[in-house]
Amino acid sequence: MPVQVIRRPRMKNIRVRVVPPRGDIVLSCPFGVRSYEWQAVLREAWPRLMAARNRILQDCGENISPAGGRCRLWGRSYELRVVFTERASLARCTEGHVLVAVPPGSGREQIEACLYDLYRRELNRALPGILPLCEKLTGLKAKEVRLKRMQTRWGSCNIRERRIWLSLNLAKKPPQCLQYVIIHELVHLLEKNHTPEFHALVAKFYPDWQQAEAWLRGEPYDAGKGK
Ligand SMILES: [Zn+2]
């Protein structure tokens, strides 16, 4: 598996990470680090990296194919079953698996699009419960909350329009993440930038932010253990 090595002038340590959506392995290190040094770091981190990579591929739908695969919903991993039908496309979560029905000949993209319809429905179902809670916690209110496919961010806030955008990918994450991201975006209505004041406000309204961040990064979620 190829590893991208980036040299950075102002770095102190060797850092290695897995980059969504394709799970590329990227190692960054200061100039002057010998290859055997970064290779040793890589070797030690390898099992952890591969586990993280598997989760990322699953989160990003990279392992979906017409033969099936796995997908996530609200933090849990489900077997994805694909059936081909001439009737309308459909995706639903049922009896421990996610069923996707698509027209014969459909490829990964159609299956994924169908899954995103499910994510949109799930988020629309969850929002009426979670949004008022976030507004109550922060005392802030957006004019509008909208959903779309976003690959690199979980949410964004148009401050002038007081409009919050949420990524459909949030339906793959534990429900707490949805609450955390909404609070983050609401706080932008007070503070545009990610200043220390901004983070202090988010931490005040959502004290368990570190756990939510970890789940968003792809740390495994144990639904039984989750708070
Ligand atoms: Zn932000």
mmCIF file of C-alpha atoms and ligand atoms in Angstrom:
data_model
loop_
_atom_site.group_PDB
_atom_site.id
_atom_site.type_symbol
_atom_site.label_atom_id
_atom_site.label_comp_id
_atom_site.label_asym_id
_atom_site.label_seq_id
_atom_site.Cartn_x
_atom_site.Cartn_y
_atom_site.Cartn_z
ATOM 1 C CA MET A 1 0.000 0.000 0.000
ATOM 2 C CA PRO A 2 1.480 3.364 -0.994
ATOM 3 C CA VAL A 3 2.349 5.819 1.773
ATOM 4 C CA GLN A 4 2.647 9.499 1.041
ATOM 5 C CA VAL A 5 5.508 11.151 2.929
ATOM 6 C CA ILE A 6 5.375 14.897 3.454
ATOM 7 C CA ARG A 7 8.299 16.851 4.874
ATOM 8 C CA ARG A 8 7.391 19.880 6.917
ATOM 9 C CA PRO A 9 9.883 22.477 8.148
ATOM 10 C CA ARG A 10 8.226 23.445 11.422
ATOM 11 C CA MET A 11 7.240 20.021 12.651
ATOM 12 C CA LYS A 12 8.512 18.380 15.808
ATOM 13 C CA ASN A 13 7.218 14.829 15.565
ATOM 14 C CA ILE A 14 6.430 12.206 13.009
ATOM 15 C CA ARG A 15 2.695 12.092 12.361
ATOM 16 C CA VAL A 16 0.805 9.507 10.411
ATOM 17 C CA ARG A 17 -2.870 9.577 9.509
ATOM 18 C CA VAL A 18 -5.478 8.062 7.264
ATOM 19 C CA VAL A 19 -7.162 10.501 4.922
ATOM 20 C CA PRO A 20 -10.792 10.145 3.831
ATOM 21 C CA PRO A 21 -12.444 9.260 1.553
ATOM 22 C CA ARG A 22 -10.099 6.704 0.015
ATOM 23 C CA GLY A 23 -8.114 5.880 3.113
ATOM 24 C CA ASP A 24 -4.757 7.127 1.856
ATOM 25 C CA ILE A 25 -1.941 6.831 4.356
ATOM 26 C CA VAL A 26 -0.119 10.130 4.833
ATOM 27 C CA LEU A 27 2.967 10.497 6.982
ATOM 28 C CA SER A 28 4.351 13.913 7.786
ATOM 29 C CA CYS A 29 7.682 14.499 9.472
ATOM 30 C CA PRO A 30 10.331 17.173 9.925
ATOM 31 C CA PHE A 31 13.167 17.516 7.451
ATOM 32 C CA GLY A 32 16.147 15.431 8.468
ATOM 33 C CA VAL A 33 14.197 12.404 9.658
ATOM 34 C CA ARG A 34 15.783 9.277 8.168
ATOM 35 C CA SER A 35 13.635 6.801 6.310
ATOM 36 C CA TYR A 36 14.314 4.017 8.827
ATOM 37 C CA GLU A 37 12.998 6.329 11.555
ATOM 38 C CA TRP A 38 9.680 7.044 9.908
ATOM 39 C CA GLN A 39 9.407 3.445 8.771
ATOM 40 C CA ALA A 40 9.676 2.286 12.379
ATOM 41 C CA VAL A 41 6.874 4.670 13.369
ATOM 42 C CA LEU A 42 4.797 3.425 10.487
ATOM 43 C CA ARG A 43 5.376 -0.220 11.378
ATOM 44 C CA GLU A 44 4.289 0.319 14.949
ATOM 45 C CA ALA A 45 1.184 2.275 13.949
ATOM 46 C CA TRP A 46 0.226 -0.115 11.142
ATOM 47 C CA PRO A 47 -2.459 -2.240 12.908
ATOM 48 C CA ARG A 48 -4.114 0.902 14.273
ATOM 49 C CA LEU A 49 -3.906 2.567 10.853
ATOM 50 C CA MET A 50 -5.483 -0.401 9.103
ATOM 51 C CA ALA A 51 -8.354 -0.472 11.597
ATOM 52 C CA ALA A 52 -8.898 3.265 11.126
ATOM 53 C CA ARG A 53 -8.702 2.818 7.368
ATOM 54 C CA ASN A 54 -11.398 0.139 7.416
ATOM 55 C CA ARG A 55 -13.684 2.422 9.372
ATOM 56 C CA ILE A 56 -13.018 5.316 7.013
ATOM 57 C CA LEU A 57 -13.705 3.222 3.925
ATOM 58 C CA GLN A 58 -16.948 2.109 5.510
ATOM 59 C CA ASP A 59 -17.854 5.650 6.556
ATOM 60 C CA CYS A 60 -17.137 6.933 3.073
ATOM 61 C CA GLY A 61 -19.044 4.180 1.329
ATOM 62 C CA GLU A 62 -15.901 3.118 -0.503
ATOM 63 C CA ASN A 63 -16.648 -0.545 0.129
ATOM 64 C CA ILE A 64 -20.134 -0.470 -1.375
ATOM 65 C CA SER A 65 -20.712 -2.453 -4.548
ATOM 66 C CA PRO A 66 -23.648 -4.083 -6.346
ATOM 67 C CA ALA A 67 -22.670 -7.241 -4.453
ATOM 68 C CA GLY A 68 -23.369 -5.485 -1.154
ATOM 69 C CA GLY A 69 -20.963 -4.395 1.522
ATOM 70 C CA ARG A 70 -21.362 -2.637 4.815
ATOM 71 C CA CYS A 71 -22.704 0.753 5.724
ATOM 72 C CA ARG A 72 -23.299 2.810 8.823
ATOM 73 C CA LEU A 73 -26.369 4.345 10.310
ATOM 74 C CA TRP A 74 -26.369 6.298 13.575
ATOM 75 C CA GLY A 75 -22.988 4.892 14.511
ATOM 76 C CA ARG A 76 -23.811 1.239 13.972
ATOM 77 C CA SER A 77 -22.447 -0.917 11.210
ATOM 78 C CA TYR A 78 -24.954 -2.826 9.089
ATOM 79 C CA GLU A 79 -24.694 -5.388 6.392
ATOM 80 C CA LEU A 80 -25.792 -3.803 3.145
ATOM 81 C CA ARG A 81 -27.991 -5.982 0.971
ATOM 82 C CA VAL A 82 -28.651 -4.912 -2.586
ATOM 83 C CA VAL A 83 -31.629 -6.211 -4.503
ATOM 84 C CA PHE A 84 -32.432 -5.349 -8.080
ATOM 85 C CA THR A 85 -35.951 -4.424 -9.027
ATOM 86 C CA GLU A 86 -37.730 -2.561 -11.795
ATOM 87 C CA ARG A 87 -39.776 -0.740 -9.182
ATOM 88 C CA ALA A 88 -38.744 2.561 -7.601
ATOM 89 C CA SER A 89 -35.405 2.732 -5.791
ATOM 90 C CA LEU A 90 -35.622 2.361 -2.065
ATOM 91 C CA ALA A 91 -33.370 2.039 0.953
ATOM 92 C CA ARG A 92 -34.412 1.089 4.427
ATOM 93 C CA CYS A 93 -32.931 -0.198 7.608
ATOM 94 C CA THR A 94 -34.634 -3.361 8.692
ATOM 95 C CA GLU A 95 -33.964 -6.365 10.924
ATOM 96 C CA GLY A 96 -30.283 -5.735 11.414
ATOM 97 C CA HIS A 97 -29.375 -4.871 7.861
ATOM 98 C CA VAL A 98 -29.808 -2.100 5.345
ATOM 99 C CA LEU A 99 -31.725 -3.070 2.271
ATOM 100 C CA VAL A 100 -31.277 -1.153 -0.953
ATOM 101 C CA ALA A 101 -33.480 -1.800 -3.954
ATOM 102 C CA VAL A 102 -32.233 -0.363 -7.220
ATOM 103 C CA PRO A 103 -32.923 -0.952 -10.938
ATOM 104 C CA PRO A 104 -31.030 -3.829 -12.569
ATOM 105 C CA GLY A 105 -27.630 -2.770 -13.814
ATOM 106 C CA SER A 106 -27.193 -0.138 -11.103
ATOM 107 C CA GLY A 107 -23.652 0.530 -9.968
ATOM 108 C CA ARG A 108 -22.091 1.878 -6.841
ATOM 109 C CA GLU A 109 -23.220 5.434 -7.485
ATOM 110 C CA GLN A 110 -26.900 4.564 -7.719
ATOM 111 C CA ILE A 111 -26.669 2.430 -4.605
ATOM 112 C CA GLU A 112 -24.980 5.254 -2.774
ATOM 113 C CA ALA A 113 -27.550 7.794 -3.971
ATOM 114 C CA CYS A 114 -30.260 5.512 -2.658
ATOM 115 C CA LEU A 115 -28.458 5.276 0.685
ATOM 116 C CA TYR A 116 -28.236 9.063 0.849
ATOM 117 C CA ASP A 117 -32.019 9.214 0.475
ATOM 118 C CA LEU A 118 -32.186 7.038 3.575
ATOM 119 C CA TYR A 119 -29.735 9.320 5.389
ATOM 120 C CA ARG A 120 -31.797 12.355 4.468
ATOM 121 C CA ARG A 121 -34.983 10.752 5.762
ATOM 122 C CA GLU A 122 -33.275 9.651 8.969
ATOM 123 C CA LEU A 123 -31.855 13.122 9.612
ATOM 124 C CA ASN A 124 -35.199 14.767 8.868
ATOM 125 C CA ARG A 125 -36.754 12.409 11.368
ATOM 126 C CA ALA A 126 -34.139 13.199 14.030
ATOM 127 C CA LEU A 127 -33.955 16.972 13.590
ATOM 128 C CA PRO A 128 -37.330 17.936 15.118
ATOM 129 C CA GLY A 129 -36.152 16.313 18.349
ATOM 130 C CA ILE A 130 -32.553 17.518 18.389
ATOM 131 C CA LEU A 131 -32.702 21.020 16.904
ATOM 132 C CA PRO A 132 -34.992 22.595 19.554
ATOM 133 C CA LEU A 133 -32.771 21.068 22.230
ATOM 134 C CA CYS A 134 -29.663 22.680 20.692
ATOM 135 C CA GLU A 135 -31.457 25.991 20.393
ATOM 136 C CA LYS A 136 -32.509 25.800 24.008
ATOM 137 C CA LEU A 137 -28.993 24.904 25.181
ATOM 138 C CA THR A 138 -27.338 27.743 23.264
ATOM 139 C CA GLY A 139 -30.121 30.321 23.250
ATOM 140 C CA LEU A 140 -29.374 30.675 19.534
ATOM 141 C CA LYS A 141 -31.679 30.079 16.634
ATOM 142 C CA ALA A 142 -30.972 29.564 12.962
ATOM 143 C CA LYS A 143 -33.476 30.715 10.391
ATOM 144 C CA GLU A 144 -33.076 27.519 8.457
ATOM 145 C CA VAL A 145 -31.328 24.148 8.687
ATOM 146 C CA ARG A 146 -30.690 22.326 5.441
ATOM 147 C CA LEU A 147 -29.081 19.052 4.470
ATOM 148 C CA LYS A 148 -26.748 18.215 1.638
ATOM 149 C CA ARG A 149 -23.986 15.880 0.618
ATOM 150 C CA MET A 150 -20.736 17.369 1.866
ATOM 151 C CA GLN A 151 -17.529 15.399 1.577
ATOM 152 C CA THR A 152 -15.089 17.420 3.636
ATOM 153 C CA ARG A 153 -17.170 19.049 6.347
ATOM 154 C CA TRP A 154 -19.858 18.052 8.813
ATOM 155 C CA GLY A 155 -21.634 21.333 8.679
ATOM 156 C CA SER A 156 -21.367 24.977 7.802
ATOM 157 C CA CYS A 157 -23.055 28.172 8.807
ATOM 158 C CA ASN A 158 -24.042 31.074 6.614
ATOM 159 C CA ILE A 159 -24.014 33.719 9.304
ATOM 160 C CA ARG A 160 -25.608 36.497 7.262
ATOM 161 C CA GLU A 161 -28.524 34.291 6.217
ATOM 162 C CA ARG A 162 -28.547 32.500 9.591
ATOM 163 C CA ARG A 163 -28.666 29.263 7.631
ATOM 164 C CA ILE A 164 -27.020 26.052 8.793
ATOM 165 C CA TRP A 165 -26.018 23.315 6.395
ATOM 166 C CA LEU A 166 -25.519 19.808 7.702
ATOM 167 C CA SER A 167 -23.769 16.956 5.947
ATOM 168 C CA LEU A 168 -25.906 13.932 5.128
ATOM 169 C CA ASN A 169 -22.952 11.886 6.374
ATOM 170 C CA LEU A 170 -23.963 12.801 9.924
ATOM 171 C CA ALA A 171 -26.572 10.039 9.706
ATOM 172 C CA LYS A 172 -23.653 7.579 9.709
ATOM 173 C CA LYS A 173 -22.403 8.877 13.035
ATOM 174 C CA PRO A 174 -23.726 8.401 16.574
ATOM 175 C CA PRO A 175 -26.717 10.719 17.172
ATOM 176 C CA GLN A 176 -24.696 12.720 19.702
ATOM 177 C CA CYS A 177 -22.543 13.943 16.802
ATOM 178 C CA LEU A 178 -25.564 15.542 15.158
ATOM 179 C CA GLN A 179 -26.254 17.497 18.325
ATOM 180 C CA TYR A 180 -22.616 18.486 18.658
ATOM 181 C CA VAL A 181 -22.333 19.713 15.051
ATOM 182 C CA ILE A 182 -25.572 21.718 15.288
ATOM 183 C CA ILE A 183 -24.292 23.380 18.447
ATOM 184 C CA HIS A 184 -20.967 24.113 16.760
ATOM 185 C CA GLU A 185 -22.738 25.751 13.826
ATOM 186 C CA LEU A 186 -25.153 27.681 16.053
ATOM 187 C CA VAL A 187 -22.208 29.100 18.006
ATOM 188 C CA HIS A 188 -20.895 30.504 14.720
ATOM 189 C CA LEU A 189 -23.868 32.871 14.853
ATOM 190 C CA LEU A 190 -22.087 34.466 17.833
ATOM 191 C CA GLU A 191 -18.491 33.964 16.797
ATOM 192 C CA LYS A 192 -17.471 33.659 13.158
ATOM 193 C CA ASN A 193 -14.032 32.113 13.641
ATOM 194 C CA HIS A 194 -12.665 29.158 15.565
ATOM 195 C CA THR A 195 -11.187 31.354 18.279
ATOM 196 C CA PRO A 196 -10.541 30.175 21.860
ATOM 197 C CA GLU A 197 -13.776 31.973 22.808
ATOM 198 C CA PHE A 198 -15.610 29.988 20.172
ATOM 199 C CA HIS A 199 -14.311 26.660 21.496
ATOM 200 C CA ALA A 200 -15.072 27.693 25.073
ATOM 201 C CA LEU A 201 -18.678 28.369 24.120
ATOM 202 C CA VAL A 202 -19.020 25.042 22.306
ATOM 203 C CA ALA A 203 -17.532 23.253 25.334
ATOM 204 C CA LYS A 204 -19.958 25.060 27.623
ATOM 205 C CA PHE A 205 -22.996 24.054 25.577
ATOM 206 C CA TYR A 206 -21.667 20.582 24.761
ATOM 207 C CA PRO A 207 -19.265 19.421 27.503
ATOM 208 C CA ASP A 208 -18.680 15.987 25.941
ATOM 209 C CA TRP A 209 -17.312 17.561 22.741
ATOM 210 C CA GLN A 210 -14.113 15.503 22.802
ATOM 211 C CA GLN A 211 -16.034 12.253 22.506
ATOM 212 C CA ALA A 212 -18.127 13.661 19.674
ATOM 213 C CA GLU A 213 -14.988 14.834 17.869
ATOM 214 C CA ALA A 214 -13.444 11.390 18.280
ATOM 215 C CA TRP A 215 -16.522 9.722 16.762
ATOM 216 C CA LEU A 216 -16.500 12.177 13.885
ATOM 217 C CA ARG A 217 -12.847 11.296 13.286
ATOM 218 C CA GLY A 218 -13.882 7.662 13.066
ATOM 219 C CA GLU A 219 -13.250 6.290 16.532
ATOM 220 C CA PRO A 220 -15.463 3.216 17.033
ATOM 221 C CA TYR A 221 -18.815 3.695 18.670
ATOM 222 C CA ASP A 222 -20.152 1.190 21.145
ATOM 223 C CA ALA A 223 -23.871 1.890 21.092
ATOM 224 C CA GLY A 224 -24.375 -0.110 24.275
ATOM 225 C CA LYS A 225 -21.723 1.848 26.118
ATOM 226 C CA GLY A 226 -22.436 5.239 24.546
ATOM 227 C CA LYS A 227 -23.834 7.964 26.694
HETATM 228 ZN ZN ZN B 1 -16.845 25.846 12.522
#
